[in-house]
Coordinates of C-alpha atoms and ligand atoms in Angstrom, one line a residue:
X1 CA -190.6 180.0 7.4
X2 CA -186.8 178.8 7.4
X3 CA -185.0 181.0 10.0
X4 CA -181.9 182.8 8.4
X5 CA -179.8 184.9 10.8
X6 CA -176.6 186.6 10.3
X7 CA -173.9 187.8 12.5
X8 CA -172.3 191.0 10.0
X9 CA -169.2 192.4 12.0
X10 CA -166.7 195.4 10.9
X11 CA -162.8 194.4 10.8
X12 CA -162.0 197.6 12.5
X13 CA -160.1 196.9 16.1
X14 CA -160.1 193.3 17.5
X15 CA -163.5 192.0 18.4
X16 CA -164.5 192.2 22.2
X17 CA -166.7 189.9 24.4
X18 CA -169.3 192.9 24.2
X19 CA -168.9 192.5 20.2
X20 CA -169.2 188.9 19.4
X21 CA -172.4 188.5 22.0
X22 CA -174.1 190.2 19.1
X23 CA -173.2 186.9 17.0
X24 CA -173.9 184.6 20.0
X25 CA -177.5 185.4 19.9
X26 CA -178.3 185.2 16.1
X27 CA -176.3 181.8 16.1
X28 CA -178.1 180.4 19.3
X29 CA -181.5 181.5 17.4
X30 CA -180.3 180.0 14.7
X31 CA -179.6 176.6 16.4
X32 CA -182.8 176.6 18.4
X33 CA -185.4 177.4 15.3
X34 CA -183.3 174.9 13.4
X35 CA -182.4 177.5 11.2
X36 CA -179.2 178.9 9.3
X37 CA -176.1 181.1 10.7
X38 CA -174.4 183.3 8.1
X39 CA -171.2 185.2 8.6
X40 CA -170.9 187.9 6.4
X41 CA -167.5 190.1 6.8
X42 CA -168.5 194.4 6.7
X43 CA -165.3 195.1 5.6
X44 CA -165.7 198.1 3.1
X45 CA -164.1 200.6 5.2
X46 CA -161.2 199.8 3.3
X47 CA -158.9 202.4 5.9
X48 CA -159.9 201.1 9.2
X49 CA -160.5 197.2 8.1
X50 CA -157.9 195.1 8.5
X51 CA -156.6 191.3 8.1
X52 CA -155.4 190.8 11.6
X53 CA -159.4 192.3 13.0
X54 CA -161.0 189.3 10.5
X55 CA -158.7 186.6 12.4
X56 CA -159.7 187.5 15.5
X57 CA -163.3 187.2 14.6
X58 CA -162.7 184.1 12.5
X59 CA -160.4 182.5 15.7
X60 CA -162.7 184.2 18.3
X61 CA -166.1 182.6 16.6
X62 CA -164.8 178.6 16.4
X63 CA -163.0 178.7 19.6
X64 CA -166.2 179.7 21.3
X65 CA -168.0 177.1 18.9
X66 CA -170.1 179.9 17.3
X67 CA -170.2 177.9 13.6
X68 CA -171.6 179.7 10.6
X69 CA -173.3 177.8 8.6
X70 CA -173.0 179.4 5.3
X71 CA -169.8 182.5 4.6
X72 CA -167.7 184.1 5.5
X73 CA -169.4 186.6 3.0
X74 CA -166.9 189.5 2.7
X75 CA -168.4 192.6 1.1
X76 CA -165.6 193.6 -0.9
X77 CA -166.3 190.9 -3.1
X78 CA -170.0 191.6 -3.3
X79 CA -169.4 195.3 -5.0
X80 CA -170.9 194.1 -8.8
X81 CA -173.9 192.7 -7.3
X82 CA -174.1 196.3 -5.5
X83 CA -173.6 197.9 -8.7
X84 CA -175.9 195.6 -10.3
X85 CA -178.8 196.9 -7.9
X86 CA -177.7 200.7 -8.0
X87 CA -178.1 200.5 -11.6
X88 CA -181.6 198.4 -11.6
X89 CA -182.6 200.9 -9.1
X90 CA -181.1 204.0 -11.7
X91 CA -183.8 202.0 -14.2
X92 CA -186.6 202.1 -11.9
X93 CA -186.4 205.7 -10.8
X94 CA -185.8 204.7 -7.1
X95 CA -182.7 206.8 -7.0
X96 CA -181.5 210.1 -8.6
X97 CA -178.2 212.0 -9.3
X98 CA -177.3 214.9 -6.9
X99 CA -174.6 217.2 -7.8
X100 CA -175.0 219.5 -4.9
X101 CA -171.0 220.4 -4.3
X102 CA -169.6 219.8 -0.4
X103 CA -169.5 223.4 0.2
X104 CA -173.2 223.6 -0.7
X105 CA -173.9 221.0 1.6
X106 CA -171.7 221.9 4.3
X107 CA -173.4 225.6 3.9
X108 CA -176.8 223.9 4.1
X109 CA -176.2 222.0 6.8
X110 CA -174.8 225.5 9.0
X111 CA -178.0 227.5 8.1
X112 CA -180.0 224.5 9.1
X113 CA -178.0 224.2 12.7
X114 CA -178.2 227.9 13.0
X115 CA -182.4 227.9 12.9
X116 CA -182.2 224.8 15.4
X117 CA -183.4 222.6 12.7
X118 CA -181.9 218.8 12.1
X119 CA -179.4 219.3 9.3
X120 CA -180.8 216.7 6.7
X121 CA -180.1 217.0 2.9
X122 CA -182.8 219.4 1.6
X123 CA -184.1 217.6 -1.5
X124 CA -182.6 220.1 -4.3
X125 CA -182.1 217.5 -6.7
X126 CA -184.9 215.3 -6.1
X127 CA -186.6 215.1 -9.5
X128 CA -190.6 216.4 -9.2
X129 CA -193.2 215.6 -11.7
X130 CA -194.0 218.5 -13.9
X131 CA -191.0 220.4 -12.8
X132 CA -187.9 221.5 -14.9
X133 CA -185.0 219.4 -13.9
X134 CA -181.8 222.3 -12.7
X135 CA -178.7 222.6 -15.3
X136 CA -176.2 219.7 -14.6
X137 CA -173.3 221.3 -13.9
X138 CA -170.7 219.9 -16.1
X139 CA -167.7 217.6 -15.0
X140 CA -169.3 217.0 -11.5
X141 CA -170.1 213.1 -10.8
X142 CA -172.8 213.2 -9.2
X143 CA -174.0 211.0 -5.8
X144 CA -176.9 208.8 -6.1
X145 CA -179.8 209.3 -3.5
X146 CA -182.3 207.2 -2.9
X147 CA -185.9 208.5 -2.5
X148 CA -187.4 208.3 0.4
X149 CA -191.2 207.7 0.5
X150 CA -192.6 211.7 1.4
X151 CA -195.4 211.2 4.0
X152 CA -195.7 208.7 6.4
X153 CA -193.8 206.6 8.8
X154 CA -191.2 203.7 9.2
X155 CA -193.3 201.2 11.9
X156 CA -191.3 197.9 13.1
X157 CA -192.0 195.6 16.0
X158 CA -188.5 195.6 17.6
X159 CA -188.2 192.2 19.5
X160 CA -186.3 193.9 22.0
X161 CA -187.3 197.5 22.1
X162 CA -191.3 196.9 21.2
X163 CA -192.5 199.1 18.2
X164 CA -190.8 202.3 17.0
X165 CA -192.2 204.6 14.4
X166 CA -190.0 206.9 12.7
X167 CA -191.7 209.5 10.4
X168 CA -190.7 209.9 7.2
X169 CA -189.5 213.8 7.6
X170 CA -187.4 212.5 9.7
X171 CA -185.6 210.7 6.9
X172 CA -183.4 212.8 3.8
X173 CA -182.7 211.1 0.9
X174 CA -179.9 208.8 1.6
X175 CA -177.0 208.6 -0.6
X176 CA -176.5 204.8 -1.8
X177 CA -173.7 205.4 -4.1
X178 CA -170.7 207.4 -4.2
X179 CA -169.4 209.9 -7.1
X180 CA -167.4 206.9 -8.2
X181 CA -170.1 204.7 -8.2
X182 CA -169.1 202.8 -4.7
X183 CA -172.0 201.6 -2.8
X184 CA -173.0 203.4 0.8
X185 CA -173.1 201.1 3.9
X186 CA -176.5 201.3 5.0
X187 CA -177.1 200.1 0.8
X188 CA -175.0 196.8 1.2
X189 CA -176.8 195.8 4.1
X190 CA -180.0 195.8 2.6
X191 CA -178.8 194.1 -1.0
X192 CA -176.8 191.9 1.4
X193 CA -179.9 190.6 4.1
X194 CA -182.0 190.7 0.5
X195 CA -179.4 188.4 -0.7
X196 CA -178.8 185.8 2.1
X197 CA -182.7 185.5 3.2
X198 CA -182.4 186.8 6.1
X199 CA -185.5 186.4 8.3
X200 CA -184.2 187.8 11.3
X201 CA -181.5 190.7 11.8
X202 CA -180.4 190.4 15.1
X203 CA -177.9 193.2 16.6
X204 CA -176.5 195.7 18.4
X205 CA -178.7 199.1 19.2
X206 CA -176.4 201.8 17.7
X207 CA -178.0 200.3 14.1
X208 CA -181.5 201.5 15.4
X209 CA -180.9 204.5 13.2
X210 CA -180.1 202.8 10.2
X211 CA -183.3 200.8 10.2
X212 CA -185.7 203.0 9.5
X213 CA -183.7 203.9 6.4
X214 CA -182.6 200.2 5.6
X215 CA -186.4 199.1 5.6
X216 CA -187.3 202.2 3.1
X217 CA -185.2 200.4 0.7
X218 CA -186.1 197.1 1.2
X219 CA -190.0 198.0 0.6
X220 CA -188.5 200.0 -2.4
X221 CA -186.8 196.8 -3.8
X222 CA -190.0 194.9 -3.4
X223 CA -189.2 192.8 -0.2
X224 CA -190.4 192.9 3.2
X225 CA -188.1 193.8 5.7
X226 CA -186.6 190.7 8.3
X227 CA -187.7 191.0 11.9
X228 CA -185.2 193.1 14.1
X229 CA -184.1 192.6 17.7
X230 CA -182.1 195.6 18.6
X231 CA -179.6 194.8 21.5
X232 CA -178.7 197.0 24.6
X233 CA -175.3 198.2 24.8
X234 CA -172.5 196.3 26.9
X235 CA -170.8 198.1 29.3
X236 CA -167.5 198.0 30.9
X237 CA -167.1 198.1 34.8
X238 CA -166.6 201.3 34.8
X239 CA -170.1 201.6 33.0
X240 CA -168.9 203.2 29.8
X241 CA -170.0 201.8 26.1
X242 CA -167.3 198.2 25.9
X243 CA -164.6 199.2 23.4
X244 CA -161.2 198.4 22.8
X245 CA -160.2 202.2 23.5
X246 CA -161.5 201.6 26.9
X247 CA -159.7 198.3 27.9
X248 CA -161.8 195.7 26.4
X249 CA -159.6 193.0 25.3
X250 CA -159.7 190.9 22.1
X251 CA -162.0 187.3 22.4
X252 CA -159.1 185.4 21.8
X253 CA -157.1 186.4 25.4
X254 CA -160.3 184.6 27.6
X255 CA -158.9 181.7 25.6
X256 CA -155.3 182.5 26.1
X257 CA -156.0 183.4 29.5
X258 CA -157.2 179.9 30.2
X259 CA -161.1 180.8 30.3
X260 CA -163.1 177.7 28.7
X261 CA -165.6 178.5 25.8
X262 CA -168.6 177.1 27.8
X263 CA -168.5 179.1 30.4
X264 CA -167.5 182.7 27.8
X265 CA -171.0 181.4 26.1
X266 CA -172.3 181.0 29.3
X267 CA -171.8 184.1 31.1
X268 CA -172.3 186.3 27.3
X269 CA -175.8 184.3 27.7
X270 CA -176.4 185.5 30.4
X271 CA -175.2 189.0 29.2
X272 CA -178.4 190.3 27.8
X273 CA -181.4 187.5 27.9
X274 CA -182.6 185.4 31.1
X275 CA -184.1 181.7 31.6
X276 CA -185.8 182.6 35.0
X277 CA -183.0 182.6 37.7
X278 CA -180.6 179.9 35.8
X279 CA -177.4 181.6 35.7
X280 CA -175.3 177.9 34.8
X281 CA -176.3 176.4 32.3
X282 CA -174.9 173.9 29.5
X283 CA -175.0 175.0 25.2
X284 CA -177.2 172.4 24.9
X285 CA -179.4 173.9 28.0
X286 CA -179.0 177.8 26.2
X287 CA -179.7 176.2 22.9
X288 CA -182.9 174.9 24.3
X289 CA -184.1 177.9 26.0
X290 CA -182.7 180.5 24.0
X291 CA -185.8 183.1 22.1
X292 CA -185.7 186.5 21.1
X293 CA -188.8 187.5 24.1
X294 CA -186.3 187.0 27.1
X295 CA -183.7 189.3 25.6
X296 CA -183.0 192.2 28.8
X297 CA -183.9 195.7 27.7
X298 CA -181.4 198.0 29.6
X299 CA -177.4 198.1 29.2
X300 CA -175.8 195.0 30.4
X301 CA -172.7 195.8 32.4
X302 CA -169.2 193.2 32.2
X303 CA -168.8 191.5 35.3
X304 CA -165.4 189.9 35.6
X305 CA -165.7 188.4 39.0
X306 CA -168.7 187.2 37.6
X307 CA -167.2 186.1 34.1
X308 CA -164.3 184.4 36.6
X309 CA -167.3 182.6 38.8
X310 CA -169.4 181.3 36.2
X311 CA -166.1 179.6 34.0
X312 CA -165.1 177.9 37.5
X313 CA -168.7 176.4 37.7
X314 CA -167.9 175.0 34.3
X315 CA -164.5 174.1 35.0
X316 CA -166.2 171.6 37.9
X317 CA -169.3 170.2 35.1
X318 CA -166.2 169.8 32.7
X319 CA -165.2 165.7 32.1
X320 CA -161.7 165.4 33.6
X321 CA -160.3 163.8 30.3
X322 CA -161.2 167.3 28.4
X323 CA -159.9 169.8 31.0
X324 CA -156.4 167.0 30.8
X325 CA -156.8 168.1 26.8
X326 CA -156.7 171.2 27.4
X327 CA -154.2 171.7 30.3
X328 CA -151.6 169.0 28.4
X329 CA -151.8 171.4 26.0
X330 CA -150.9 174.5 28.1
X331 CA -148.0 172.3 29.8
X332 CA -146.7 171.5 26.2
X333 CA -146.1 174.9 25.3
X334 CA -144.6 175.3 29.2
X335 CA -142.1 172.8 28.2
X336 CA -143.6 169.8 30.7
X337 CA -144.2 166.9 29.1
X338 CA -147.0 164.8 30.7
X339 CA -148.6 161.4 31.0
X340 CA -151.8 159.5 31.9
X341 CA -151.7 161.0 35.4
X342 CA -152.8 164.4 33.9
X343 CA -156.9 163.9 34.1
X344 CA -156.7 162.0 37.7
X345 CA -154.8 165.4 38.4
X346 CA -157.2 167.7 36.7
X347 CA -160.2 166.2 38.5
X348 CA -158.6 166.2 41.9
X349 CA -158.2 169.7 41.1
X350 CA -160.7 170.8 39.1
X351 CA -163.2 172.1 41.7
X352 CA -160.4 174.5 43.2
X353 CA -159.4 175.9 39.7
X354 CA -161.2 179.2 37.8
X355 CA -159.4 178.9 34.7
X356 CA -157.4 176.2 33.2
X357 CA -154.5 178.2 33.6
X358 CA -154.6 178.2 37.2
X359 CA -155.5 174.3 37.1
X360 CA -152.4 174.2 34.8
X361 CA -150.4 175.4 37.3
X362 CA -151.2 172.9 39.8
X363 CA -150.5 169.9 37.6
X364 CA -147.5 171.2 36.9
X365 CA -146.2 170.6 40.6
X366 CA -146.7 166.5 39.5
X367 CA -144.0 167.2 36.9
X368 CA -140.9 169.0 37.4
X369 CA -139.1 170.4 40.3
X370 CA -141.5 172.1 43.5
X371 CA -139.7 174.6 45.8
X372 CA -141.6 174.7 48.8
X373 CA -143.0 177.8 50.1
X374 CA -140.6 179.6 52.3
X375 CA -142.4 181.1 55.0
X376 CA -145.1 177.7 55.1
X377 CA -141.8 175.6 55.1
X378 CA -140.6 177.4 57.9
X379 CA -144.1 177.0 60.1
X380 CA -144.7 173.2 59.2
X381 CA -141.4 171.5 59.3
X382 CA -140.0 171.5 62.6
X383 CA -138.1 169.4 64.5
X384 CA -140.7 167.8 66.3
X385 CA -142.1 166.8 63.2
X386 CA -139.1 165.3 61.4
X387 CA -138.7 162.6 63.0
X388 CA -142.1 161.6 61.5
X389 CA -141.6 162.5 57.9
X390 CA -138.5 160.2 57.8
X391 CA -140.4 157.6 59.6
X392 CA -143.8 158.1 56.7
X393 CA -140.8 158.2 53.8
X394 CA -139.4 154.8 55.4
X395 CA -142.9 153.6 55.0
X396 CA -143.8 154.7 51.5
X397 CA -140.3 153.3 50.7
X398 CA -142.3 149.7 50.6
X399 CA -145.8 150.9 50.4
X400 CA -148.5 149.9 46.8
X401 CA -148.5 153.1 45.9
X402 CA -152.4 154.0 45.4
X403 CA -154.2 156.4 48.1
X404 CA -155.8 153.7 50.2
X405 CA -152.5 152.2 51.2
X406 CA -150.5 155.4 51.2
X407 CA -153.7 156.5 53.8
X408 CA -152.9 153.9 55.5
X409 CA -149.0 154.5 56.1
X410 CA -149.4 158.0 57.0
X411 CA -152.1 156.9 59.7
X412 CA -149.9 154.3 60.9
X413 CA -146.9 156.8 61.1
X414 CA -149.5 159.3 63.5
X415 CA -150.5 156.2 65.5
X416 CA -146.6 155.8 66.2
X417 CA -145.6 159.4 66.6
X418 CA -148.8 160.8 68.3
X419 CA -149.0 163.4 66.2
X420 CA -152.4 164.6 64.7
X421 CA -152.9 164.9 61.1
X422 CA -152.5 168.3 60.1
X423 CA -149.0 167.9 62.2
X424 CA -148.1 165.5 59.5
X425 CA -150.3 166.3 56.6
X426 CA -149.0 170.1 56.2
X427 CA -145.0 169.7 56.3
X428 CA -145.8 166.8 53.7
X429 CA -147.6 168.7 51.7
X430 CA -145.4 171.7 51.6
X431 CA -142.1 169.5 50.8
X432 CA -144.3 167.9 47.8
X433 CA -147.1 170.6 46.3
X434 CA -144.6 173.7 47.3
X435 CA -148.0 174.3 49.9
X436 CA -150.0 173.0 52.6
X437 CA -152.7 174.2 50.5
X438 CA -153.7 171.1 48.6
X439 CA -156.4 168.1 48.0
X440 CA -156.2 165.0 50.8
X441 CA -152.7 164.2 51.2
X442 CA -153.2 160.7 50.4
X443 CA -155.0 161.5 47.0
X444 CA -152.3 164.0 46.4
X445 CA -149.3 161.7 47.1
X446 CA -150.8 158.9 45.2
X447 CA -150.8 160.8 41.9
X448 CA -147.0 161.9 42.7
X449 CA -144.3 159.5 41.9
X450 CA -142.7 157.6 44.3
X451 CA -139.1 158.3 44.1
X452 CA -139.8 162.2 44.0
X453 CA -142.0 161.8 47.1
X454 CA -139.3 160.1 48.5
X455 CA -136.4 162.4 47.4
X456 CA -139.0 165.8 48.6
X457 CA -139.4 163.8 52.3
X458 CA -135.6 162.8 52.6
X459 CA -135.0 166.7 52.2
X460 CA -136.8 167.7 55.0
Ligands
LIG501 N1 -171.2 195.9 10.6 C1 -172.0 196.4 11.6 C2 -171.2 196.5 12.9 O1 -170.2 195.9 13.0 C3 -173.2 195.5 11.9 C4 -174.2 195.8 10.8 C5 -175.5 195.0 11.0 O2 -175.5 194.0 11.9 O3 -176.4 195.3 10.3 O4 -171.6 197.2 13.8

């Protein structure tokens, strides 16, 4: 069997790291099984989906590498095939016509809550052999319901949450198409995993509900139902359900906020399934590992000191040229322009850096203007050490400029002033970085330019 998954989100609100880890996993199962990733778009909640929500999805999805193979499928342009099946099903006798008015049901549903039982559609209109059909009451569209088998239960084999049976009486008869013939949403799921072959539905554990339902109507339609992996909830720190109204905040700002997509893939990964203890690990790694029997039962909770922890252990694993890629990139839209010093930088750097906007920030110091630190300037350069920052300056003035040599100078310069090198090493390093809180001075220094070393010493 050819493994199909699907990652199906709702426009509605911009998608949040607790959202699109329900299409990391169905792409990384994808991946591993050598299968196929489908993107299909749920976008027929026509109020609350919007343009802006399917960008961020879109944006959110390649930035993080998360490639669909086949779609975006939007359902909005799927609604003749749905019409197509309501009517083949009209044809077959799967569904049925219910005029019951809102009041009715509303009524229904009180005297129901008032006896403690589940309000659930009653059946009224549900055709019966050998019984008189009521009067059709005239200019009333009517819903269409689908019949639910009587008797018996819904069994599946959740990958996540082990088997659930649902009983039947638990289920009403659903309604698959409105009084103007639109299509239901648990109804364009089913046509739609029908559709696109999907083998395995993998996805968030508010849709347990649904399934019982949705597999009713695939066994109706003649297919057998795709394997389901029900996912725990994310939630935030404060340990409520992840959602936009609570603070979660769109994909796309971990990007803008200088996170790479490795790690974001990384710590979601992690999120929600477990290879032994390995909490760093590569795609390629994940991609390897990745199955649907180490996916974590309970609630996951967002970490961001962990989310901040894991991207710096990828910011070290990251290639020097690719983090100069992306902080050039940063520095362009800062207005610095920058040159084939930038991955020398980014490597010397790299290791004390979380996101790439922080690492941004240090390269910057190589290219434009660096006002030291007020109170570390006034600790470091002193008078008894001036003496010997002109005297290094004089030195550099002549000096190759690559760190072996420029080691050398500044060591000559202590020989000749007594001083120790922290003496030296911290006043230099605030006149040039801004901070005494840098890389080896000579490393530092030797990816500076000269003239600007010079001009930052002479200004002591
Ligand atoms: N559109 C649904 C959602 O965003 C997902 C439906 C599904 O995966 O079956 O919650």
């Amino acid at each position: 069997m050819k493994v199909r998954t699907r990652f199906a989100p709702s426009p509605t609100g911009f998608i949040h790291l607790g959202n699109i880890r329900s299409a990391l996993y169905p792409w990384a199962f994808a991946r591993s099984q050598g299968g196929t990733f489908i993107l299909r778009i749920e976008d027929t909640d026509l109020e609350r989906s919007t343009q802006a929500a399917v960008d961020v999805i879109l944006e959110g999805m390649r930035w993080l590498g998360l490639d669909p193979d086949e779609g975006p499928f939007y359902q909005m342009q799927r609604m003749d095939r749905y019409r197509e099946v309501i009517a083949q099903m009209r044809q077959q006798g799967l569904v049925y016509p219910c005029y019951m008015s809102v009041a009715a049901l509303d009524a229904l549903r009180e005297r129901q809550m008032a006896n403690k039982e589940k309000p659930r559609y009653d059946g009224t209109w549900r055709p019966e052999p050998g019984q008189a059909a009521a009067p059709v009451p005239e200019g009333v569209q009517p819903v269409w319901r689908f019949k639910n088998p009587i008797g018996g239960s819904v069994v599946w084999d959740d990958k996540v949450k082990g088997r659930i049976e649902i009983s039947n009486e638990e289920l009403d008869d659903l309604v698959i198409a409105r009084p103007d013939g639109t299509p239901t949403y648990n109804f364009c799921v089913v046509v739609d995993d029908i559709d696109m072959e999907i083998t395995h539905v993998i996805r968030g554990d508010d849709h347990v509900n649904n399934t019982p339902r949705q597999i009713n109507i695939f066994r109706a339609l003649g297919k057998e139902p795709p394997v389901y992996a029900h996912l725990p909830t994310v939630l935030n720190e404060q340990g409520e359900k992840m959602s936009k109204r609570n603070g979660a905040k769109p994909v796309t700002q971990y990007r803008d906020e200088g996170y790479l997509a490795d790690g974001v893939v990384n710590y979601l990964a992690r999120l929600g399934w477990s290879h032994g203890d390995d909490e760093i690990f590569s795609r390629e790694q994940f991609l390897e590992w990745f199955d649907l029997d180490h996916l974590g039962k309970s609630a996951a909770q967002f970490d961001d000191a962990k989310l901040r922890w894991v991207n710096a252990q990828h910011m070290k694993a990251t290639p020097d040229a690719t983090l100069a890629g992306l902080v050039g990139d940063l520095l362009k839209q800062r207005g610095v322009t920058t040159d084939d010093r930038l991955p020398a930088i980014c490597g010397l750097f790299k290791d004390r850096c979380d996101t790439t906007l922080v690492l941004a920030d240090w390269a910057q110091r190589f290219y434009g203007d660096v006002t030291p630190n007020a109170d570390e300037a006034a600790k470091h350069i002193t008078d008894g050490v001036r003496p010997a920052i002109a005297m290094l300056a004089k030195m550099l003035e002549g000096c190759p400029w690559t760190k072996e040599a420029i080691g050398e100078a500044v060591k000559e310069t202590l020989r000749a002033t007594g001083l120790k090198m922290p003496q030296l090493a911290m006043p230099v390093r605030v006149l040039v970085m801004g901070t005494a809180q840098t890389p080896s001075l000579d490393a530092v220094l030797s990816l500076s330019v000269r003239d600007k070393v010079l001009d930052r010493l002479r200004s002591a």
